[in-house]
């Protein structure tokens, strides 16, 4: 990946040996590894680790869950807020797990519609 970043820099006319760019390929690699770290995580496992029996039948709503993702079409950042609501069916999930599920799917190349569907299906 670092060589690919060097190629891009050269292609746009940059000097890859310039002081400010020496460590850029390594930094970009680390950033991409972080931004795409959701591929090796299992959202269902996260949810199943915190499912609790409940008689609650009221809607559970979590709002303003910040997320950062990468557009699969342009490979540019997507920044947004997710709102997740569900009606318990005899079970509730620990509230901290819902933002973690959002993060798992956001840390993949995405489009908004797919992200929404994946979170709902988890």
PDB file of C-alpha atoms in Angstrom:
ATOM      1  CA  UNK A   1       0.000   0.000   0.000  1.00  0.00           C
ATOM      2  CA  UNK A   2       2.855   2.383   0.765  1.00  0.00           C
ATOM      3  CA  UNK A   3       4.180   1.975  -2.776  1.00  0.00           C
ATOM      4  CA  UNK A   4       0.725   2.760  -4.160  1.00  0.00           C
ATOM      5  CA  UNK A   5       0.635   5.985  -2.122  1.00  0.00           C
ATOM      6  CA  UNK A   6       4.075   6.932  -3.444  1.00  0.00           C
ATOM      7  CA  UNK A   7       2.799   6.326  -6.984  1.00  0.00           C
ATOM      8  CA  UNK A   8      -0.214   8.557  -6.403  1.00  0.00           C
ATOM      9  CA  UNK A   9       1.985  11.310  -4.990  1.00  0.00           C
ATOM     10  CA  UNK A  10       4.316  11.095  -7.970  1.00  0.00           C
ATOM     11  CA  UNK A  11       1.361  11.008 -10.377  1.00  0.00           C
ATOM     12  CA  UNK A  12       0.006  14.303  -9.022  1.00  0.00           C
ATOM     13  CA  UNK A  13       3.446  15.881  -9.359  1.00  0.00           C
ATOM     14  CA  UNK A  14       4.712  15.722  -5.785  1.00  0.00           C
ATOM     15  CA  UNK A  15       8.284  15.030  -4.751  1.00  0.00           C
ATOM     16  CA  UNK A  16       8.032  11.915  -2.562  1.00  0.00           C
ATOM     17  CA  UNK A  17      11.397  12.755  -1.008  1.00  0.00           C
ATOM     18  CA  UNK A  18      10.190  16.150   0.221  1.00  0.00           C
ATOM     19  CA  UNK A  19      10.474  16.429   4.017  1.00  0.00           C
ATOM     20  CA  UNK A  20       6.726  16.719   4.613  1.00  0.00           C
ATOM     21  CA  UNK A  21       5.988  13.616   2.535  1.00  0.00           C
ATOM     22  CA  UNK A  22       8.678  11.178   3.685  1.00  0.00           C
ATOM     23  CA  UNK A  23       6.399   9.429   6.205  1.00  0.00           C
ATOM     24  CA  UNK A  24       3.144  10.048   4.325  1.00  0.00           C
ATOM     25  CA  UNK A  25       2.909   6.578   2.732  1.00  0.00           C
ATOM     26  CA  UNK A  26       3.235   4.947   6.157  1.00  0.00           C
ATOM     27  CA  UNK A  27       0.706   7.345   7.693  1.00  0.00           C
ATOM     28  CA  UNK A  28      -1.779   6.747   4.878  1.00  0.00           C
ATOM     29  CA  UNK A  29      -1.405   2.980   5.293  1.00  0.00           C
ATOM     30  CA  UNK A  30      -2.130   3.222   9.035  1.00  0.00           C
ATOM     31  CA  UNK A  31      -5.105   5.520   8.419  1.00  0.00           C
ATOM     32  CA  UNK A  32      -6.589   3.156   5.837  1.00  0.00           C
ATOM     33  CA  UNK A  33      -6.083   0.162   8.103  1.00  0.00           C
ATOM     34  CA  UNK A  34      -8.036   2.002  10.801  1.00  0.00           C
ATOM     35  CA  UNK A  35     -10.767   3.300   8.473  1.00  0.00           C
ATOM     36  CA  UNK A  36     -11.280  -0.208   7.059  1.00  0.00           C
ATOM     37  CA  UNK A  37     -10.913  -2.168  10.303  1.00  0.00           C
ATOM     38  CA  UNK A  38     -14.540  -3.315  10.307  1.00  0.00           C
ATOM     39  CA  UNK A  39     -14.021  -6.196   7.900  1.00  0.00           C
ATOM     40  CA  UNK A  40     -12.579  -8.495  10.552  1.00  0.00           C
ATOM     41  CA  UNK A  41     -15.258  -7.768  13.190  1.00  0.00           C
ATOM     42  CA  UNK A  42     -18.563  -9.608  13.627  1.00  0.00           C
ATOM     43  CA  UNK A  43     -21.504  -7.362  14.541  1.00  0.00           C
ATOM     44  CA  UNK A  44     -23.727 -10.299  15.511  1.00  0.00           C
ATOM     45  CA  UNK A  45     -21.091 -11.430  18.002  1.00  0.00           C
ATOM     46  CA  UNK A  46     -21.062  -7.950  19.548  1.00  0.00           C
ATOM     47  CA  UNK A  47     -24.849  -7.942  19.904  1.00  0.00           C
ATOM     48  CA  UNK A  48     -25.093 -11.512  21.172  1.00  0.00           C
ATOM     49  CA  UNK A  49     -22.543 -10.742  23.891  1.00  0.00           C
ATOM     50  CA  UNK A  50     -24.979  -8.287  25.483  1.00  0.00           C
ATOM     51  CA  UNK A  51     -28.525  -9.578  24.913  1.00  0.00           C
ATOM     52  CA  UNK A  52     -30.756  -9.509  27.959  1.00  0.00           C
ATOM     53  CA  UNK A  53     -34.254 -10.844  28.552  1.00  0.00           C
ATOM     54  CA  UNK A  54     -36.740  -8.020  29.009  1.00  0.00           C
ATOM     55  CA  UNK A  55     -40.477  -7.489  29.219  1.00  0.00           C
ATOM     56  CA  UNK A  56     -40.052  -3.968  27.832  1.00  0.00           C
ATOM     57  CA  UNK A  57     -42.168  -3.403  24.739  1.00  0.00           C
ATOM     58  CA  UNK A  58     -41.358   0.296  24.319  1.00  0.00           C
ATOM     59  CA  UNK A  59     -39.198   1.488  21.442  1.00  0.00           C
ATOM     60  CA  UNK A  60     -35.508   1.889  22.303  1.00  0.00           C
ATOM     61  CA  UNK A  61     -33.866   4.828  20.515  1.00  0.00           C
ATOM     62  CA  UNK A  62     -30.228   5.890  20.334  1.00  0.00           C
ATOM     63  CA  UNK A  63     -29.628   9.178  18.526  1.00  0.00           C
ATOM     64  CA  UNK A  64     -26.625  11.084  17.245  1.00  0.00           C
ATOM     65  CA  UNK A  65     -24.206   8.156  17.022  1.00  0.00           C
ATOM     66  CA  UNK A  66     -21.259   9.752  15.225  1.00  0.00           C
ATOM     67  CA  UNK A  67     -19.595   7.670  12.544  1.00  0.00           C
ATOM     68  CA  UNK A  68     -16.809   8.026  10.020  1.00  0.00           C
ATOM     69  CA  UNK A  69     -16.645   5.859   6.938  1.00  0.00           C
ATOM     70  CA  UNK A  70     -15.255   5.789   3.413  1.00  0.00           C
ATOM     71  CA  UNK A  71     -17.376   6.102   0.275  1.00  0.00           C
ATOM     72  CA  UNK A  72     -16.979   2.974  -1.834  1.00  0.00           C
ATOM     73  CA  UNK A  73     -17.369   4.962  -5.064  1.00  0.00           C
ATOM     74  CA  UNK A  74     -14.761   7.680  -4.481  1.00  0.00           C
ATOM     75  CA  UNK A  75     -12.857   6.324  -1.480  1.00  0.00           C
ATOM     76  CA  UNK A  76     -13.346   9.649   0.287  1.00  0.00           C
ATOM     77  CA  UNK A  77     -14.516  10.229   3.872  1.00  0.00           C
ATOM     78  CA  UNK A  78     -18.150  10.100   4.922  1.00  0.00           C
ATOM     79  CA  UNK A  79     -18.968  11.770   8.230  1.00  0.00           C
ATOM     80  CA  UNK A  80     -22.403  11.419   9.742  1.00  0.00           C
ATOM     81  CA  UNK A  81     -24.689  10.634  12.621  1.00  0.00           C
ATOM     82  CA  UNK A  82     -26.775   7.490  12.883  1.00  0.00           C
ATOM     83  CA  UNK A  83     -30.041   7.129  14.744  1.00  0.00           C
ATOM     84  CA  UNK A  84     -30.970   3.556  15.660  1.00  0.00           C
ATOM     85  CA  UNK A  85     -34.352   2.488  17.011  1.00  0.00           C
ATOM     86  CA  UNK A  86     -35.814  -0.933  17.687  1.00  0.00           C
ATOM     87  CA  UNK A  87     -38.749  -2.494  19.476  1.00  0.00           C
ATOM     88  CA  UNK A  88     -37.606  -5.246  21.848  1.00  0.00           C
ATOM     89  CA  UNK A  89     -39.038  -8.668  21.208  1.00  0.00           C
ATOM     90  CA  UNK A  90     -38.385 -10.151  24.630  1.00  0.00           C
ATOM     91  CA  UNK A  91     -34.746  -9.053  24.570  1.00  0.00           C
ATOM     92  CA  UNK A  92     -32.804  -5.817  24.774  1.00  0.00           C
ATOM     93  CA  UNK A  93     -29.211  -5.204  23.791  1.00  0.00           C
ATOM     94  CA  UNK A  94     -26.719  -3.350  25.989  1.00  0.00           C
ATOM     95  CA  UNK A  95     -26.791   0.266  24.853  1.00  0.00           C
ATOM     96  CA  UNK A  96     -23.027   0.514  24.334  1.00  0.00           C
ATOM     97  CA  UNK A  97     -23.203  -2.273  21.764  1.00  0.00           C
ATOM     98  CA  UNK A  98     -25.325  -0.351  19.272  1.00  0.00           C
ATOM     99  CA  UNK A  99     -22.689   2.351  18.594  1.00  0.00           C
ATOM    100  CA  UNK A 100     -20.104  -0.451  18.324  1.00  0.00           C
ATOM    101  CA  UNK A 101     -22.218  -2.140  15.644  1.00  0.00           C
ATOM    102  CA  UNK A 102     -22.506   1.165  13.768  1.00  0.00           C
ATOM    103  CA  UNK A 103     -18.720   1.475  13.956  1.00  0.00           C
ATOM    104  CA  UNK A 104     -18.132  -2.077  12.662  1.00  0.00           C
ATOM    105  CA  UNK A 105     -20.060  -1.369   9.482  1.00  0.00           C
ATOM    106  CA  UNK A 106     -18.821   2.217   9.133  1.00  0.00           C
ATOM    107  CA  UNK A 107     -15.245   0.908   9.117  1.00  0.00           C
ATOM    108  CA  UNK A 108     -15.773  -0.598   5.669  1.00  0.00           C
ATOM    109  CA  UNK A 109     -16.118   0.951   2.243  1.00  0.00           C
ATOM    110  CA  UNK A 110     -19.738   2.056   2.250  1.00  0.00           C
ATOM    111  CA  UNK A 111     -22.723   3.799   0.799  1.00  0.00           C
ATOM    112  CA  UNK A 112     -25.430   5.191   3.071  1.00  0.00           C
ATOM    113  CA  UNK A 113     -28.128   2.754   1.965  1.00  0.00           C
ATOM    114  CA  UNK A 114     -25.916  -0.276   2.520  1.00  0.00           C
ATOM    115  CA  UNK A 115     -24.734   0.977   5.914  1.00  0.00           C
ATOM    116  CA  UNK A 116     -28.344   1.435   7.038  1.00  0.00           C
ATOM    117  CA  UNK A 117     -29.314  -2.042   5.861  1.00  0.00           C
ATOM    118  CA  UNK A 118     -26.327  -3.728   7.512  1.00  0.00           C
ATOM    119  CA  UNK A 119     -26.990  -2.060  10.869  1.00  0.00           C
ATOM    120  CA  UNK A 120     -30.676  -3.023  10.725  1.00  0.00           C
ATOM    121  CA  UNK A 121     -29.871  -6.633   9.786  1.00  0.00           C
ATOM    122  CA  UNK A 122     -27.390  -7.035  12.649  1.00  0.00           C
TER     123      UNK A 122
END
